PDB file of C-alpha atoms and ligand atoms in Angstrom:
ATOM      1  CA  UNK A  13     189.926 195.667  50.675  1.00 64.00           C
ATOM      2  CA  UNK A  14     188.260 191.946  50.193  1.00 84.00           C
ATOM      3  CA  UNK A  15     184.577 192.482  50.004  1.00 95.00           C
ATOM      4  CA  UNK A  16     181.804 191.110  52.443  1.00 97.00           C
ATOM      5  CA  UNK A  17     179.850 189.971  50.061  1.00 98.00           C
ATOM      6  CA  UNK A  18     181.150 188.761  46.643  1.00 98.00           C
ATOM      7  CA  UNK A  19     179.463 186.811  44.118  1.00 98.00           C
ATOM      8  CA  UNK A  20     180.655 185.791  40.459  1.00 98.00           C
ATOM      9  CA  UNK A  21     178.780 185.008  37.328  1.00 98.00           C
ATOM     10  CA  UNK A  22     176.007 183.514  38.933  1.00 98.00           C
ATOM     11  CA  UNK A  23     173.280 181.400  37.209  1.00 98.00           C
ATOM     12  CA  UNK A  24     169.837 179.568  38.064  1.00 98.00           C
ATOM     13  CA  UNK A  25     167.803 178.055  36.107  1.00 96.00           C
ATOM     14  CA  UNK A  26     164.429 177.020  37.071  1.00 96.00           C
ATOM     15  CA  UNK A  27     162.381 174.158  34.857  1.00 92.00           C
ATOM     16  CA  UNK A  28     158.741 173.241  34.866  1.00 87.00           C
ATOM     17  CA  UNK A  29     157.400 171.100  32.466  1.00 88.00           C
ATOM     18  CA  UNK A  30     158.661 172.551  29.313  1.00 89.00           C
ATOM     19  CA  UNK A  31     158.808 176.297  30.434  1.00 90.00           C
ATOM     20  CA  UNK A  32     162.211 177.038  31.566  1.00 91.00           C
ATOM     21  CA  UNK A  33     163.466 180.594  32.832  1.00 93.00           C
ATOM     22  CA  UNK A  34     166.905 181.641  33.198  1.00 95.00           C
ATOM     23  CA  UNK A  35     166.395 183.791  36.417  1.00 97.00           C
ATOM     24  CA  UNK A  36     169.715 184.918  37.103  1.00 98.00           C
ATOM     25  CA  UNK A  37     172.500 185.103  34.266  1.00 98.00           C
ATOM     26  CA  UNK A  38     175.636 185.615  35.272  1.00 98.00           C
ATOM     27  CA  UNK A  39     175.247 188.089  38.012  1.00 98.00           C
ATOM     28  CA  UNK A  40     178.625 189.144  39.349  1.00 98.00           C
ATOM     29  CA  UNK A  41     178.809 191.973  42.133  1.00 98.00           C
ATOM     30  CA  UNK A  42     180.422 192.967  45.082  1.00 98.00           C
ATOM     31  CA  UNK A  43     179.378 195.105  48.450  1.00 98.00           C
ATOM     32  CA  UNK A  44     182.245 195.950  50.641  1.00 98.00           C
ATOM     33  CA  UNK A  45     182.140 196.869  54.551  1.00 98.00           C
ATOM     34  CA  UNK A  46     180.447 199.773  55.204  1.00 98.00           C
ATOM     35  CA  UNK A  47     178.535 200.201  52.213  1.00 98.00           C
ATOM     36  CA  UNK A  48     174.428 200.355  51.894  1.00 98.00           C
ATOM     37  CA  UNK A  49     173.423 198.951  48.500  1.00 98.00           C
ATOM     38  CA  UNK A  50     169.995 199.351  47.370  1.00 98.00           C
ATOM     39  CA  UNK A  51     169.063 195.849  44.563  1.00 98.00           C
ATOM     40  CA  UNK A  52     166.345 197.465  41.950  1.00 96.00           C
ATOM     41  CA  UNK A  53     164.643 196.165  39.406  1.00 95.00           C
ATOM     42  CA  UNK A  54     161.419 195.131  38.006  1.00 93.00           C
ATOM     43  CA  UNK A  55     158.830 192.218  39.451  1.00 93.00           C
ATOM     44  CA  UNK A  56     160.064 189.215  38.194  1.00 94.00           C
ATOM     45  CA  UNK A  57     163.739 190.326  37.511  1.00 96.00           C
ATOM     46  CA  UNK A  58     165.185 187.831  39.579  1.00 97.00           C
ATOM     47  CA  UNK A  59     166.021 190.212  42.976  1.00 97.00           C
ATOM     48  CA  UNK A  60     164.162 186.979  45.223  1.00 96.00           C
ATOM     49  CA  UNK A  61     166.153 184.397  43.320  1.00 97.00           C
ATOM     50  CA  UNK A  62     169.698 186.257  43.667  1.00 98.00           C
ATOM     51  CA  UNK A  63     168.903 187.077  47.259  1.00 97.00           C
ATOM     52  CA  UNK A  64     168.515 183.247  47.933  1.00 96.00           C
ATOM     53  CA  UNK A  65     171.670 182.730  46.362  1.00 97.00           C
ATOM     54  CA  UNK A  66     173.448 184.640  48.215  1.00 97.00           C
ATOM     55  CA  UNK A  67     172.033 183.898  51.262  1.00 96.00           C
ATOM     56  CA  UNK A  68     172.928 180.319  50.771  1.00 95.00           C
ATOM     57  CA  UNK A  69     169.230 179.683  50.939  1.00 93.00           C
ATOM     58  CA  UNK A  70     169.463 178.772  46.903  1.00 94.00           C
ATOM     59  CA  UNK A  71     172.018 177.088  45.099  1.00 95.00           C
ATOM     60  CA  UNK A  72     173.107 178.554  41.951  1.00 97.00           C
ATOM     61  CA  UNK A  73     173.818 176.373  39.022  1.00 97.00           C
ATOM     62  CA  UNK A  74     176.659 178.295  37.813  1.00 97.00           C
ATOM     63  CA  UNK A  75     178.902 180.730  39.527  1.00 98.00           C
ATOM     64  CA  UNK A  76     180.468 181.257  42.932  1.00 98.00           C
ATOM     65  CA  UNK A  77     179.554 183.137  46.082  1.00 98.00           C
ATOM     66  CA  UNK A  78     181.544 184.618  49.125  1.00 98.00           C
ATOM     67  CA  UNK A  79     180.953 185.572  51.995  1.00 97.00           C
ATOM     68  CA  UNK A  80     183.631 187.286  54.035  1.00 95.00           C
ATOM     69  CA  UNK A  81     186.238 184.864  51.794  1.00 90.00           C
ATOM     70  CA  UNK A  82     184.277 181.695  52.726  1.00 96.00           C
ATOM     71  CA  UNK A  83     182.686 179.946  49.650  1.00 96.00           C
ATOM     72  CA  UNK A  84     179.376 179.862  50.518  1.00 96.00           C
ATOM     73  CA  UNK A  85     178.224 178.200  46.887  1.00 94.00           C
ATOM     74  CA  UNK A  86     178.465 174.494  46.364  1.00 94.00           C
ATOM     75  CA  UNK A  87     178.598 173.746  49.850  1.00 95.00           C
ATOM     76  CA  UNK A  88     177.194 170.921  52.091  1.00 95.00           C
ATOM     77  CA  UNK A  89     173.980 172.516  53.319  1.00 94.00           C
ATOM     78  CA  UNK A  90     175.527 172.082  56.891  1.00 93.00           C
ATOM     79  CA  UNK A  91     178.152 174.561  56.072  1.00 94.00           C
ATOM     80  CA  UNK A  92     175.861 176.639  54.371  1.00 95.00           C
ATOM     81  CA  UNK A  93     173.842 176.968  57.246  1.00 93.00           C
ATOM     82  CA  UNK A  94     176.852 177.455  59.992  1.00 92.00           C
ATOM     83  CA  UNK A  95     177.706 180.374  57.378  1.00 93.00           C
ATOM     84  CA  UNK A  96     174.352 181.828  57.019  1.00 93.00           C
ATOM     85  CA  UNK A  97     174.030 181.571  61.145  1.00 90.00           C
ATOM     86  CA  UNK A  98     177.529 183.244  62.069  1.00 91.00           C
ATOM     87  CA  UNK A  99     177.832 185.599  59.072  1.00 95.00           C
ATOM     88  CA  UNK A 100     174.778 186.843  57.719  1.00 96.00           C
ATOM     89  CA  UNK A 101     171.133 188.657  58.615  1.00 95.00           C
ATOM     90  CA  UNK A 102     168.293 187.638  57.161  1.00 94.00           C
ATOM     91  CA  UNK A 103     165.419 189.805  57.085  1.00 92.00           C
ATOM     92  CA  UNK A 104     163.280 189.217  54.385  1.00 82.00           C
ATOM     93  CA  UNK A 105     159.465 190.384  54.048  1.00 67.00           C
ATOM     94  CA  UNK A 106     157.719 187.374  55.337  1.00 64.00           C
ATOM     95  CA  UNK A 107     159.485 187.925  58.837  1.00 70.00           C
ATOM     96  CA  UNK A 108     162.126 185.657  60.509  1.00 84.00           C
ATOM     97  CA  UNK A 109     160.009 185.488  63.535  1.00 93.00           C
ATOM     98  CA  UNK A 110     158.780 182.301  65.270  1.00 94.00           C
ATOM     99  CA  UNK A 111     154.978 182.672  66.418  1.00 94.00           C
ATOM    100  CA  UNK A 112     155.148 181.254  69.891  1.00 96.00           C
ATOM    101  CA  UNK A 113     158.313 183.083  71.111  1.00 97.00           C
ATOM    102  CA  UNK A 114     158.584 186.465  72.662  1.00 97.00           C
ATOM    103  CA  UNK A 115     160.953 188.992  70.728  1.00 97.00           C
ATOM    104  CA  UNK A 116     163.863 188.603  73.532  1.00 97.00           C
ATOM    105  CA  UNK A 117     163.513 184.636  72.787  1.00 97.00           C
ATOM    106  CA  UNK A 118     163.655 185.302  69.363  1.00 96.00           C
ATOM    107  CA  UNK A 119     166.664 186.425  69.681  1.00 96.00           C
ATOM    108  CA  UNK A 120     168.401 184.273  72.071  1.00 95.00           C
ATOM    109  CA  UNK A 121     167.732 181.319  69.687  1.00 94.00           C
ATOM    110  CA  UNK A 122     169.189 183.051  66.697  1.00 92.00           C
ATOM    111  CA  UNK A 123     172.577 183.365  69.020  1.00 93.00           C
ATOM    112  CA  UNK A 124     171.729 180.013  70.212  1.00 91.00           C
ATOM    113  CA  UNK A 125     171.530 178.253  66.342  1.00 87.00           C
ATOM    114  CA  UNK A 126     175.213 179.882  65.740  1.00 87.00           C
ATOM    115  CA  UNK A 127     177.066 179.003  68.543  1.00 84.00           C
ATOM    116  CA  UNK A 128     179.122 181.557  69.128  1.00 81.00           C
ATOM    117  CA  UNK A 129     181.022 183.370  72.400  1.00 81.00           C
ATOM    118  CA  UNK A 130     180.978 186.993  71.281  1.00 82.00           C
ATOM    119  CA  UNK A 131     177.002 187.217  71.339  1.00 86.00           C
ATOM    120  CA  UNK A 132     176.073 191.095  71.239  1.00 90.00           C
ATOM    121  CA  UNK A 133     173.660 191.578  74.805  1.00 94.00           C
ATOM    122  CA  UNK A 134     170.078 190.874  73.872  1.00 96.00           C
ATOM    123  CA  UNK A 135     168.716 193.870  75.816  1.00 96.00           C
ATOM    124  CA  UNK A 136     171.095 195.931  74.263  1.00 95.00           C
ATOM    125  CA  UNK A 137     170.570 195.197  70.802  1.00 95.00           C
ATOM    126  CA  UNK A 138     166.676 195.783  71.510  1.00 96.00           C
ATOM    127  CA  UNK A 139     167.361 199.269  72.874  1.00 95.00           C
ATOM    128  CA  UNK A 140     169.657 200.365  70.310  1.00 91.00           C
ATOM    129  CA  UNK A 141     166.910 199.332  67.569  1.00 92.00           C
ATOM    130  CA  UNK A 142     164.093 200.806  70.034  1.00 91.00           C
ATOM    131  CA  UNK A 143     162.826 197.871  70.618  1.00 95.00           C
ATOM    132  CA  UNK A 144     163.240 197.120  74.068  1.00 97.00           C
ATOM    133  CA  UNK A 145     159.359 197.755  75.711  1.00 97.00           C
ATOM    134  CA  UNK A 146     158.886 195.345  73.411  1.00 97.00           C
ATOM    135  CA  UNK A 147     161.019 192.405  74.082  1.00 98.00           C
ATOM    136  CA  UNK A 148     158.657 190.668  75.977  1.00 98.00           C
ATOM    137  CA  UNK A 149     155.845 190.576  73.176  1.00 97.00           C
ATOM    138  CA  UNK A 150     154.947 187.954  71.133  1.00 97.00           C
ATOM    139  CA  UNK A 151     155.190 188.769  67.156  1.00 95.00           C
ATOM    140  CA  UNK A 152     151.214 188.613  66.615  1.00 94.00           C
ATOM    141  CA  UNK A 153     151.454 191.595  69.037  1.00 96.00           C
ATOM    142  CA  UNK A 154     153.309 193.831  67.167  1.00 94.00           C
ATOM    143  CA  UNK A 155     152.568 196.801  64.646  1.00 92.00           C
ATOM    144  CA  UNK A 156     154.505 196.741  61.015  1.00 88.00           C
ATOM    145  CA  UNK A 157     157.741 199.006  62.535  1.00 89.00           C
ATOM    146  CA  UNK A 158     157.580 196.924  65.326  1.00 93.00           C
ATOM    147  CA  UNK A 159     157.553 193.846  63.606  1.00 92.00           C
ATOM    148  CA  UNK A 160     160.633 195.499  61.251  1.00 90.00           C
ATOM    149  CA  UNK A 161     162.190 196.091  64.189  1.00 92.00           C
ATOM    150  CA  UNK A 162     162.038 192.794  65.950  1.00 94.00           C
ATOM    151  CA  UNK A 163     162.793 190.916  62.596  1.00 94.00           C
ATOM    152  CA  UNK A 164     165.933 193.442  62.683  1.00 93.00           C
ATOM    153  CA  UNK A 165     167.357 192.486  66.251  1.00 94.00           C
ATOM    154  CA  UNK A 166     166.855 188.736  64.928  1.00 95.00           C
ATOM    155  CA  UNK A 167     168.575 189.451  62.012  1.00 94.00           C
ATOM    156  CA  UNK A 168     171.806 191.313  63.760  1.00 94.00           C
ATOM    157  CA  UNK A 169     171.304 188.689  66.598  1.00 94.00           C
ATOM    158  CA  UNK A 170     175.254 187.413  65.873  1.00 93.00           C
ATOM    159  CA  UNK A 171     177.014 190.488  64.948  1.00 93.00           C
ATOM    160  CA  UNK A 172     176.998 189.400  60.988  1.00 95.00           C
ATOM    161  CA  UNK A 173     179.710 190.797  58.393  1.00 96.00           C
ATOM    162  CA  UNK A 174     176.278 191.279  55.633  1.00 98.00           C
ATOM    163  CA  UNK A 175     172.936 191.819  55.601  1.00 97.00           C
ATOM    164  CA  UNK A 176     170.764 191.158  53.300  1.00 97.00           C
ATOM    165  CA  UNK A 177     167.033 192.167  53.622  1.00 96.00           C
ATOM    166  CA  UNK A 178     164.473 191.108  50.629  1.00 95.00           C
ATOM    167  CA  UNK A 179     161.417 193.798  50.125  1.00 93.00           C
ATOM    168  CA  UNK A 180     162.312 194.603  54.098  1.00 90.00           C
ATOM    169  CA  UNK A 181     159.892 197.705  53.820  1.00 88.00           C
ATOM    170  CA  UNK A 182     157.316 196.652  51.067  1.00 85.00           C
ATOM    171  CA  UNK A 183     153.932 196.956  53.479  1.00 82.00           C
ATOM    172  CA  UNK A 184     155.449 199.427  55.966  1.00 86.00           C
ATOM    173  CA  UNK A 185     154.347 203.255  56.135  1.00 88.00           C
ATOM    174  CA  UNK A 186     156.237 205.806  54.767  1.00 91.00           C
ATOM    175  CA  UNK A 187     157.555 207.180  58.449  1.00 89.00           C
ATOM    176  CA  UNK A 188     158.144 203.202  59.534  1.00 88.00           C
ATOM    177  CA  UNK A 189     159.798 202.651  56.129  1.00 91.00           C
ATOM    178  CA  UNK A 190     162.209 206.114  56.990  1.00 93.00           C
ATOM    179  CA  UNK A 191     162.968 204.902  60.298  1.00 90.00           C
ATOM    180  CA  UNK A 192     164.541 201.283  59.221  1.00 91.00           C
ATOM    181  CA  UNK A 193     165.844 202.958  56.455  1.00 95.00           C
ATOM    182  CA  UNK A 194     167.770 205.287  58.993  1.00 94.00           C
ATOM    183  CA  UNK A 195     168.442 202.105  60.918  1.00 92.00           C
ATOM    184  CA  UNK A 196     170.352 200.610  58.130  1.00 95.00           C
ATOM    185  CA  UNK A 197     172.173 203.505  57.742  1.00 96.00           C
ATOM    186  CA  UNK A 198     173.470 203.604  61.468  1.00 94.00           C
ATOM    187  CA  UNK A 199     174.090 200.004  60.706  1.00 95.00           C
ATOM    188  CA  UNK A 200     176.469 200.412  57.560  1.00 97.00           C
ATOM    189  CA  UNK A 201     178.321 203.029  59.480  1.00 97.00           C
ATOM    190  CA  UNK A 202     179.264 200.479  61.839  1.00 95.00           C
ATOM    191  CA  UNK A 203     181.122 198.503  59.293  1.00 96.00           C
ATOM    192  CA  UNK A 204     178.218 196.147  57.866  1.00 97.00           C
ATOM    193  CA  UNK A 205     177.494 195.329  54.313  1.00 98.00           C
ATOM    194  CA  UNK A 206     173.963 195.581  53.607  1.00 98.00           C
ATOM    195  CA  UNK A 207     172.313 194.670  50.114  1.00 98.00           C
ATOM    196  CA  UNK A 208     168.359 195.488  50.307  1.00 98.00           C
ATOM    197  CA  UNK A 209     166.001 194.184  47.158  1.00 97.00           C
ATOM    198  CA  UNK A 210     163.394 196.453  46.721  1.00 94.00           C
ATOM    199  CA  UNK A 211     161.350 198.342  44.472  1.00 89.00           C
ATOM    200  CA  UNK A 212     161.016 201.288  46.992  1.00 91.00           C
ATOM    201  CA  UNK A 213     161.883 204.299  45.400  1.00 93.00           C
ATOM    202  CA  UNK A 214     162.965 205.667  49.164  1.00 95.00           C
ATOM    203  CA  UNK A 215     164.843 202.912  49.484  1.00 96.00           C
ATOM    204  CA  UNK A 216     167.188 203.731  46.816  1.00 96.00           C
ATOM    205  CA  UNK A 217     167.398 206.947  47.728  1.00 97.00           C
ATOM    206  CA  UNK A 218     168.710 206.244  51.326  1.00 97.00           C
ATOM    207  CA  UNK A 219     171.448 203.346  49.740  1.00 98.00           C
ATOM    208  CA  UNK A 220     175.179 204.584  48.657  1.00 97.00           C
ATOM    209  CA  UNK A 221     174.868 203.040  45.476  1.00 97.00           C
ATOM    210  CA  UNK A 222     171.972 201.218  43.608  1.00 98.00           C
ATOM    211  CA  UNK A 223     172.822 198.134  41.166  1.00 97.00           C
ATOM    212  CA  UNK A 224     169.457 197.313  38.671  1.00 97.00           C
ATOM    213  CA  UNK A 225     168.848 193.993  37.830  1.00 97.00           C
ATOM    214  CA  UNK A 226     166.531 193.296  34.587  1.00 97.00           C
ATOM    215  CA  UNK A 227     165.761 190.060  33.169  1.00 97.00           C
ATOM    216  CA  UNK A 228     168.348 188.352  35.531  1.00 97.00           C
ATOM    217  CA  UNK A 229     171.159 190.480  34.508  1.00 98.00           C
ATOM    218  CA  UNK A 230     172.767 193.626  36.019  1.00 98.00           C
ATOM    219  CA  UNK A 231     172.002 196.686  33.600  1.00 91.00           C
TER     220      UNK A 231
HETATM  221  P1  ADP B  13     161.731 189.251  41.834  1.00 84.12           P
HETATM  222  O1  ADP B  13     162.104 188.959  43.243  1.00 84.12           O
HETATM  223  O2  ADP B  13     162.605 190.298  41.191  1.00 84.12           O
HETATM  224  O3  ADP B  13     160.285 189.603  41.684  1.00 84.12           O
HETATM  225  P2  ADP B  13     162.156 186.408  41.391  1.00 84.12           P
HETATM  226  O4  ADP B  13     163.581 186.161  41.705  1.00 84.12           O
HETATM  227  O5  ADP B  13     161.162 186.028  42.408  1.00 84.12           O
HETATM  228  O6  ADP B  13     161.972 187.936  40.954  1.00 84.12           O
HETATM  229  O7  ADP B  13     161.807 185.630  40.049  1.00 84.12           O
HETATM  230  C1  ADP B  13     162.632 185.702  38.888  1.00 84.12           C
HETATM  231  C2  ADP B  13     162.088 184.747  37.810  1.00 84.12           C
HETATM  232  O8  ADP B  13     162.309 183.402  38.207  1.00 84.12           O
HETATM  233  C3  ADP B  13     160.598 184.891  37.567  1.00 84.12           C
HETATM  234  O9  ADP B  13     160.356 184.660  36.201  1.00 84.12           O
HETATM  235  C4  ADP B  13     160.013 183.772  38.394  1.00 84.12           C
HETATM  236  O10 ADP B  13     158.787 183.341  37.883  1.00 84.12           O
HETATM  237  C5  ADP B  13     161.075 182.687  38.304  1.00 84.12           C
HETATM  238  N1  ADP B  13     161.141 181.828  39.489  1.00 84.12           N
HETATM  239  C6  ADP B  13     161.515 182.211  40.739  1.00 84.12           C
HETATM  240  N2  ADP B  13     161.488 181.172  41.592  1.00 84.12           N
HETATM  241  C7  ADP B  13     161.066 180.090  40.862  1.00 84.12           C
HETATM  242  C8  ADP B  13     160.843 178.706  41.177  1.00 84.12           C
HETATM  243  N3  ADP B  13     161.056 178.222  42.389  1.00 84.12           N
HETATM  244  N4  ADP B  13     160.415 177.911  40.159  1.00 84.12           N
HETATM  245  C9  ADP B  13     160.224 178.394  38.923  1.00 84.12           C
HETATM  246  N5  ADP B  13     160.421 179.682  38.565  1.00 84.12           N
HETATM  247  C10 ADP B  13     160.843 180.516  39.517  1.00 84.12           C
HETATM  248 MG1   MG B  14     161.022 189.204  45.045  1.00 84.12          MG
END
């Protein structure tokens, strides 16, 4: 089965002045359809950095990335970005939420930035993450599992092949935390990859299979 998300020997470098860090080297790893992945590892271990990467956020300086067989590394940014729009969530801790826009138009400009026919129907997707009493609120107005939830219907606004989530859960409550972490669940049983950096034990215990990172490296 060809993964969702694939990525090979990745490397990134980062330089200032005279300190440089090798953040990521030579990552490879795969996370097929279907399958919850939990990314551990110590602060500083390079889970932001590799997220980026394979968001097409970051570009590695060595290595390769795919998403759904496209090659998302050492791509125009344009391409990057049609990628990242059509294929992939985003939900990562500072949320993908725009101030002056209710959660519904949220939403609708996520499906709007990716141009495509199949959208999934907005009030729909806010009822199925419960959501929907919501959709008319701006982001200020929400609580933290609100907020989750909102960045989460943003995130799945195009129907995408992987998500990847950075520290999604890192200044929820325990109950909030449970009840994305049940969401993503649902949401891998539907067929979607899902990688989630995080250094929440409970978040490795809901994932199907936990990959550690240390000192850029898989252990
Ligand atoms: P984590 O998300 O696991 O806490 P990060 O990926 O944020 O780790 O960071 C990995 C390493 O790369 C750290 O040593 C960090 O200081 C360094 N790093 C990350 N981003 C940059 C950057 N833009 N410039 C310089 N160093 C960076
Ligand atoms: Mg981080």
């Amino acid at each position: 089965m060809t993964a969702a998300l694939h990525a090979e020997s990745l490397y990134r470098f980062f330089r200032a002045g005279d300190e440089e860090t090798l953040a990521l080297r030579g990552v490879s790893l795969e996370v097929h359809p279907g399958q919850f992945v939990a990314l551990v590892g110590p602060s500083g271990s390079g889970k932001s950095t590799l997220m980026s990467c394979l968001a097409g956020i970051d570009e590695p300086d060595g290595g390769t990335v795919r998403i759904t067989d496209h090659r998302m590394s050492h791509q125009s940014e344009p391409v990057r970005a049609e990628l990242r729009a059509r294929r992939i969530g985003l939900l990562f801790q500072s949320a993908n939420l725009i101030g002056h826009l209710s959660v519904r138009d949220n939403v609708r400009l996520a499906q709007r930035l990716a141009r495509r026919r199949d959208r999934p129907d907005v009030p729909e997707l806010l009822t199925s993450l419960g959501i929907a009493a919501r959709s008319g609120a701006y982001p200020g107005q929400l609580s933290g599992g609100e907020t989750a939830r909102a960045g989460l219907a943003v995130a799945l606004a195009n129907r995408p092949a992987v998500l990847l989530a950075d520290e999604p859960t890192g200044e929820l409550d325990e109950g909030t935390e449970q009840h994305v972490l049940q969401l993503f669940s649902a949401l891998a049983a539907t067929g979607v990859a899902i990688l989630v950096a995080s250094h929440s034990p409970a978040v490795a215990a809901a994932a199907d299979r936990i990959i550690t990172i240390t000192d850029g490296a898989l252990t």
